[in-house]
Amino acid sequence: MTVVAEYASGLLRTTIRTGPQDGGFTWVRGPGAARPEPLHGPPPTARRTLAAVEPGPAGRGPGVRCVLPRDPGDASELHYALPGRSSMAELLLSGAPSAAPSAQDTLYGLGRLLRALHAAPLPPAGQADAACPPPATWRRLRTWFDAPRTERAGQLHGSVRALLGEARWSSLERWLTEVREAGPLTLVHGAPGLGLLVVAEAPDHPHGLITGEDVGHAPWQWDVGWVIAELRELRFFSARLPSADTDWDRLTRAFTDGYGRTPDALVRRSTVLRSLLHLHDFSVFVAWDEAEIRRYAVLIADLMDEQEGVR
């Protein structure tokens, strides 16, 4: 096996390998040195449900499928067989022609996949892992709001609260609670980010979405807001990207068209919360950057001010 890429943060480390025989790629994901909890694949019932998710013919490109870790086991690393070496996030950040139909079709396929996932039946009451907790991403944000675990997390808590002001901070706390209490609950991916959407290198081969590490129960809006947030962040920071003329609105429409529902207030609030978690994870697990914190605070304030009743 040949290593073609490696990435690492305090939260997660990733190694991408390829073999000479099948030409496929294995993504090996393990916990970073500062990760607050172990890295696990999905519990058994969720694994079976996710393995059965089938979005059907996309009608636009080869579509996207869930890719689960090969061996749930007790190993500290998770191995995924994926169709490429690059994520959609990497291609967009590199200035690849993201306005081309292929990128739009991939995001359309992602929307279809998440819609099918959210339609999957929940485990019956009384089953061993029926009481699936909220996704790990929601829990990480909840912990940071309530009791930051590290000095840097506490420093960020104070900085963001001061930059946003008490009124916005109170709204964020309320929105985080609302996401968990809203219904109906569905099985959610938990973190369907563009960095987990692996683009297939072979023509007509489905793209792969790394799935299982953050699975939980939440309203469908959590996953949809997550994807929209990442596209909004890329648009916000696009002046610093090699390709500053990307049509981010078109990419967002392709995703929501694939999902087949109009984003509502809870989607928009989930979008804000995802951007806040992104700021948390970068500042706590990657690097402390005062200028970046201020820029993200502007983005979050802008997103919040689009919500009814913030001002």
Short mmCIF file of C-alpha atoms in Angstrom, two decimals:
data_model
loop_
_atom_site.label_atom_id
_atom_site.label_comp_id
_atom_site.label_asym_id
_atom_site.label_seq_id
_atom_site.Cartn_x
_atom_site.Cartn_y
_atom_site.Cartn_z
CA MET A 1 0.00 0.00 0.00
CA THR A 2 1.24 3.48 -0.90
CA VAL A 3 0.43 6.54 1.20
CA VAL A 4 -0.87 9.30 -1.08
CA ALA A 5 -1.90 11.87 1.54
CA GLU A 6 -1.94 12.49 5.29
CA TYR A 7 -3.82 15.05 7.37
CA ALA A 8 -3.94 15.59 11.11
CA SER A 9 -5.48 17.81 13.76
CA GLY A 10 -5.95 17.45 17.47
CA LEU A 11 -9.37 15.97 16.75
CA LEU A 12 -8.65 13.53 13.91
CA ARG A 13 -5.87 12.13 11.76
CA THR A 14 -6.39 10.73 8.28
CA THR A 15 -4.10 8.67 6.06
CA ILE A 16 -5.07 7.87 2.46
CA ARG A 17 -3.53 4.78 0.90
CA THR A 18 -3.81 3.10 -2.47
CA GLY A 19 -2.91 -0.42 -3.57
CA PRO A 20 -1.48 -1.60 -6.89
CA GLN A 21 -4.01 -4.41 -7.34
CA ASP A 22 -7.47 -2.83 -7.42
CA GLY A 23 -6.53 0.82 -7.76
CA GLY A 24 -8.93 1.72 -4.96
CA PHE A 25 -8.26 3.89 -1.94
CA THR A 26 -8.34 3.19 1.76
CA TRP A 27 -8.93 6.11 4.08
CA VAL A 28 -7.67 5.36 7.59
CA ARG A 29 -9.13 7.64 10.25
CA GLY A 30 -7.95 7.70 13.84
CA PRO A 31 -8.35 9.94 16.91
CA GLY A 32 -6.19 13.03 17.20
CA ALA A 33 -4.08 13.63 20.29
CA ALA A 34 -6.59 16.07 21.81
CA ARG A 35 -9.80 14.23 20.89
CA PRO A 36 -12.15 14.34 23.91
CA GLU A 37 -13.77 10.94 23.23
CA PRO A 38 -12.88 7.74 21.34
CA LEU A 39 -13.53 7.36 17.63
CA HIS A 40 -16.17 4.71 16.99
CA GLY A 41 -18.08 3.36 14.04
CA PRO A 42 -21.88 3.21 14.18
CA PRO A 43 -23.64 0.96 16.72
CA PRO A 44 -24.94 -2.34 15.29
CA THR A 45 -28.55 -1.35 14.58
CA ALA A 46 -27.55 1.94 12.99
CA ARG A 47 -24.90 0.14 10.93
CA ARG A 48 -27.49 -2.24 9.50
CA THR A 49 -29.84 0.63 8.72
CA LEU A 50 -27.12 2.70 7.06
CA ALA A 51 -25.93 -0.26 5.00
CA ALA A 52 -29.44 -0.60 3.56
CA VAL A 53 -29.85 3.06 2.58
CA GLU A 54 -30.39 3.28 -1.15
CA PRO A 55 -31.23 6.65 -2.74
CA GLY A 56 -32.12 5.06 -6.07
CA PRO A 57 -31.08 6.36 -9.51
CA ALA A 58 -30.00 9.96 -9.22
CA GLY A 59 -30.77 10.91 -12.80
CA ARG A 60 -27.83 13.32 -12.57
CA GLY A 61 -24.47 11.62 -12.49
CA PRO A 62 -23.56 8.40 -10.66
CA GLY A 63 -24.93 9.50 -7.29
CA VAL A 64 -23.50 9.20 -3.78
CA ARG A 65 -23.54 6.24 -1.39
CA CYS A 66 -22.80 5.82 2.30
CA VAL A 67 -19.43 4.18 2.97
CA LEU A 68 -19.17 2.52 6.39
CA PRO A 69 -15.95 1.48 8.13
CA ARG A 70 -14.83 -1.97 7.03
CA ASP A 71 -14.48 -3.43 10.50
CA PRO A 72 -16.42 -1.95 13.42
CA GLY A 73 -14.23 -3.92 15.89
CA ASP A 74 -12.50 -2.34 18.85
CA ALA A 75 -9.58 -0.92 16.87
CA SER A 76 -8.65 2.71 17.44
CA GLU A 77 -8.61 3.31 13.67
CA LEU A 78 -11.44 3.06 11.16
CA HIS A 79 -10.79 1.91 7.57
CA TYR A 80 -12.96 3.00 4.65
CA ALA A 81 -12.82 1.69 1.07
CA LEU A 82 -13.40 4.78 -1.05
CA PRO A 83 -13.47 5.58 -4.77
CA GLY A 84 -10.98 8.47 -4.74
CA ARG A 85 -8.22 10.33 -2.96
CA SER A 86 -9.85 13.79 -2.87
CA SER A 87 -12.86 15.20 -1.08
CA MET A 88 -15.31 17.69 -2.52
CA ALA A 89 -14.02 20.27 -0.02
CA GLU A 90 -10.46 19.82 -1.28
CA LEU A 91 -11.53 20.23 -4.90
CA LEU A 92 -13.52 23.38 -4.15
CA LEU A 93 -10.69 24.88 -2.09
CA SER A 94 -8.15 24.12 -4.81
CA GLY A 95 -10.04 26.16 -7.36
CA ALA A 96 -11.25 23.17 -9.37
CA PRO A 97 -14.08 24.04 -11.80
CA SER A 98 -16.76 23.78 -9.12
CA ALA A 99 -19.44 25.38 -11.28
CA ALA A 100 -19.20 22.48 -13.74
CA PRO A 101 -22.18 20.14 -13.93
CA SER A 102 -20.19 17.32 -12.24
CA ALA A 103 -19.89 19.25 -8.94
CA GLN A 104 -23.55 20.22 -9.06
CA ASP A 105 -24.54 16.64 -9.79
CA THR A 106 -22.44 15.35 -6.90
CA LEU A 107 -24.13 17.73 -4.48
CA TYR A 108 -27.51 16.80 -5.92
CA GLY A 109 -26.63 13.17 -5.25
CA LEU A 110 -25.60 14.04 -1.69
CA GLY A 111 -29.02 15.60 -1.14
CA ARG A 112 -30.76 12.48 -2.43
CA LEU A 113 -28.64 10.25 -0.20
CA LEU A 114 -29.43 12.25 2.94
CA ARG A 115 -33.15 12.26 2.10
CA ALA A 116 -33.07 8.46 1.83
CA LEU A 117 -31.08 8.16 5.06
CA HIS A 118 -33.58 10.31 6.94
CA ALA A 119 -36.45 8.16 5.65
CA ALA A 120 -34.90 4.99 7.09
CA PRO A 121 -36.90 3.41 9.93
CA LEU A 122 -35.79 4.00 13.50
CA PRO A 123 -35.08 0.97 15.70
CA PRO A 124 -38.10 -0.25 17.68
CA ALA A 125 -38.38 0.68 21.33
CA GLY A 126 -36.57 -1.73 23.60
CA GLN A 127 -33.90 -2.69 21.08
CA ALA A 128 -30.36 -2.65 22.45
CA ASP A 129 -29.23 0.61 20.83
CA ALA A 130 -32.66 2.10 20.16
CA ALA A 131 -31.88 5.01 22.48
CA CYS A 132 -29.29 6.37 20.08
CA PRO A 133 -27.93 9.63 21.51
CA PRO A 134 -27.78 12.90 19.61
CA PRO A 135 -24.94 13.07 17.10
CA ALA A 136 -21.44 13.51 18.51
CA THR A 137 -21.17 16.87 16.77
CA TRP A 138 -24.21 18.20 18.67
CA ARG A 139 -22.85 16.83 21.94
CA ARG A 140 -19.46 18.49 21.39
CA LEU A 141 -21.10 21.86 20.86
CA ARG A 142 -23.40 21.37 23.86
CA THR A 143 -20.40 20.57 26.10
CA TRP A 144 -18.57 23.66 24.92
CA PHE A 145 -21.56 25.87 25.70
CA ASP A 146 -22.07 24.36 29.16
CA ALA A 147 -18.56 23.62 30.43
CA PRO A 148 -15.53 24.08 28.16
CA ARG A 149 -13.08 21.26 28.86
CA THR A 150 -9.76 22.94 28.07
CA GLU A 151 -8.14 26.31 28.60
CA ARG A 152 -8.25 27.11 24.89
CA ALA A 153 -11.92 26.08 24.65
CA GLY A 154 -12.70 28.36 27.60
CA GLN A 155 -10.79 31.24 26.03
CA LEU A 156 -12.73 30.79 22.79
CA HIS A 157 -16.00 30.65 24.71
CA GLY A 158 -15.29 34.06 26.23
CA SER A 159 -14.03 35.59 22.98
CA VAL A 160 -16.98 34.49 20.83
CA ARG A 161 -19.49 35.48 23.49
CA ALA A 162 -17.99 38.95 23.67
CA LEU A 163 -17.79 39.34 19.88
CA LEU A 164 -21.39 38.26 19.31
CA GLY A 165 -22.95 39.92 22.33
CA GLU A 166 -25.30 38.53 24.96
CA ALA A 167 -28.46 38.68 22.83
CA ARG A 168 -26.98 36.58 20.03
CA TRP A 169 -25.32 34.23 22.52
CA SER A 170 -28.64 33.57 24.23
CA SER A 171 -30.24 32.85 20.85
CA LEU A 172 -27.52 30.33 20.03
CA GLU A 173 -28.06 28.48 23.30
CA ARG A 174 -31.80 28.39 22.67
CA TRP A 175 -31.35 27.18 19.09
CA LEU A 176 -29.05 24.38 20.20
CA THR A 177 -31.72 23.15 22.61
CA GLU A 178 -34.43 23.50 19.96
CA VAL A 179 -32.53 21.28 17.53
CA ARG A 180 -32.53 18.44 20.05
CA GLU A 181 -36.14 18.94 21.13
CA ALA A 182 -37.66 19.38 17.67
CA GLY A 183 -39.36 16.47 16.01
CA PRO A 184 -39.72 14.13 14.46
CA LEU A 185 -36.32 12.64 15.18
CA THR A 186 -34.60 10.69 12.42
CA LEU A 187 -31.39 8.78 12.07
CA VAL A 188 -28.89 11.43 10.93
CA HIS A 189 -25.39 11.25 9.55
CA GLY A 190 -24.36 13.87 12.10
CA ALA A 191 -21.60 15.55 10.09
CA PRO A 192 -22.15 15.14 6.32
CA GLY A 193 -19.38 17.56 5.49
CA LEU A 194 -17.80 18.18 2.11
CA GLY A 195 -14.54 16.89 3.58
CA LEU A 196 -16.19 13.48 3.98
CA LEU A 197 -17.68 13.49 0.46
CA VAL A 198 -15.03 11.61 -1.54
CA VAL A 199 -15.16 12.16 -5.29
CA ALA A 200 -14.85 9.05 -7.45
CA GLU A 201 -11.93 8.96 -9.86
CA ALA A 202 -13.41 6.30 -12.15
CA PRO A 203 -16.15 7.48 -14.57
CA ASP A 204 -19.70 6.52 -13.64
CA HIS A 205 -18.63 5.22 -10.21
CA PRO A 206 -20.69 6.47 -7.24
CA HIS A 207 -19.04 8.99 -4.97
CA GLY A 208 -18.61 8.01 -1.32
CA LEU A 209 -19.73 9.70 1.90
CA ILE A 210 -17.73 8.57 4.94
CA THR A 211 -20.49 7.58 7.36
CA GLY A 212 -20.96 6.31 10.88
CA GLU A 213 -18.67 8.17 13.26
CA ASP A 214 -21.17 10.87 14.22
CA VAL A 215 -24.45 9.07 13.62
CA GLY A 216 -27.26 9.83 16.04
CA HIS A 217 -30.88 10.88 16.37
CA ALA A 218 -31.86 14.45 15.47
CA PRO A 219 -34.26 16.25 13.15
CA TRP A 220 -33.36 16.04 9.46
CA GLN A 221 -32.57 19.75 9.53
CA TRP A 222 -29.30 19.09 11.38
CA ASP A 223 -27.72 17.32 8.40
CA VAL A 224 -29.16 19.68 5.78
CA GLY A 225 -28.03 22.74 7.71
CA TRP A 226 -24.56 21.22 8.02
CA VAL A 227 -24.04 21.00 4.25
CA ILE A 228 -25.49 24.44 3.57
CA ALA A 229 -23.24 25.92 6.28
CA GLU A 230 -20.11 24.60 4.62
CA LEU A 231 -21.13 26.08 1.27
CA ARG A 232 -21.92 29.40 2.96
CA GLU A 233 -18.54 29.40 4.68
CA LEU A 234 -16.76 28.73 1.40
CA ARG A 235 -18.66 31.57 -0.25
CA PHE A 236 -17.86 33.91 2.66
CA PHE A 237 -14.15 33.18 2.45
CA SER A 238 -14.03 32.75 -1.34
CA ALA A 239 -12.02 35.93 -1.87
CA ARG A 240 -9.05 34.00 -0.47
CA LEU A 241 -9.60 30.99 -2.74
CA PRO A 242 -7.93 30.38 -6.12
CA SER A 243 -11.36 30.30 -7.78
CA ALA A 244 -13.26 33.29 -6.47
CA ASP A 245 -15.99 33.19 -9.12
CA THR A 246 -17.66 29.93 -8.04
CA ASP A 247 -21.44 30.05 -8.11
CA TRP A 248 -22.03 28.95 -4.52
CA ASP A 249 -25.76 29.60 -4.76
CA ARG A 250 -26.02 27.21 -7.69
CA LEU A 251 -24.17 24.51 -5.75
CA THR A 252 -26.46 25.05 -2.76
CA ARG A 253 -29.56 24.81 -4.96
CA ALA A 254 -28.26 21.56 -6.46
CA PHE A 255 -27.97 20.09 -2.97
CA THR A 256 -31.40 21.27 -1.78
CA ASP A 257 -33.01 20.18 -5.06
CA GLY A 258 -31.57 16.73 -4.48
CA TYR A 259 -32.88 16.69 -0.92
CA GLY A 260 -36.30 17.76 -2.14
CA ARG A 261 -37.37 20.01 0.74
CA THR A 262 -37.25 23.77 1.12
CA PRO A 263 -34.92 24.83 3.96
CA ASP A 264 -36.92 26.06 6.94
CA ALA A 265 -36.07 28.04 10.07
CA LEU A 266 -34.56 25.01 11.82
CA VAL A 267 -32.30 24.36 8.81
CA ARG A 268 -31.11 27.95 8.93
CA ARG A 269 -30.46 27.75 12.66
CA SER A 270 -28.61 24.46 12.21
CA THR A 271 -26.50 26.24 9.59
CA VAL A 272 -25.45 28.82 12.18
CA LEU A 273 -24.66 26.15 14.77
CA ARG A 274 -22.53 24.19 12.31
CA SER A 275 -20.46 27.30 11.53
CA LEU A 276 -20.00 27.89 15.25
CA LEU A 277 -18.80 24.29 15.73
CA HIS A 278 -16.41 24.70 12.80
CA LEU A 279 -14.92 27.75 14.51
CA HIS A 280 -14.65 25.75 17.76
CA ASP A 281 -12.93 22.79 16.13
CA PHE A 282 -10.45 24.92 14.20
CA SER A 283 -9.54 27.06 17.22
CA VAL A 284 -9.34 24.21 19.74
CA PHE A 285 -7.91 21.39 17.62
CA VAL A 286 -5.94 23.12 14.83
CA ALA A 287 -4.64 26.62 15.60
CA TRP A 288 -5.48 29.75 17.54
CA ASP A 289 -5.93 32.68 15.16
CA GLU A 290 -7.46 35.88 16.52
CA ALA A 291 -8.12 37.28 13.05
CA GLU A 292 -9.88 34.09 11.96
CA ILE A 293 -12.01 34.12 15.10
CA ARG A 294 -13.12 37.68 14.34
CA ARG A 295 -13.88 36.78 10.71
CA TYR A 296 -15.97 33.80 11.78
CA ALA A 297 -17.81 35.94 14.31
CA VAL A 298 -18.79 38.27 11.45
CA LEU A 299 -20.01 35.30 9.40
CA ILE A 300 -22.01 33.89 12.31
CA ALA A 301 -23.53 37.29 13.08
CA ASP A 302 -24.50 37.70 9.41
CA LEU A 303 -26.13 34.28 9.37
CA MET A 304 -27.99 35.01 12.59
CA ASP A 305 -29.24 38.32 11.33
CA GLU A 306 -30.96 36.50 8.49
CA GLN A 307 -33.12 34.73 11.08
CA GLU A 308 -36.45 36.25 11.98
CA GLY A 309 -36.48 38.02 15.31
CA VAL A 310 -32.73 38.24 15.95
CA ARG A 311 -32.88 41.99 15.72
#
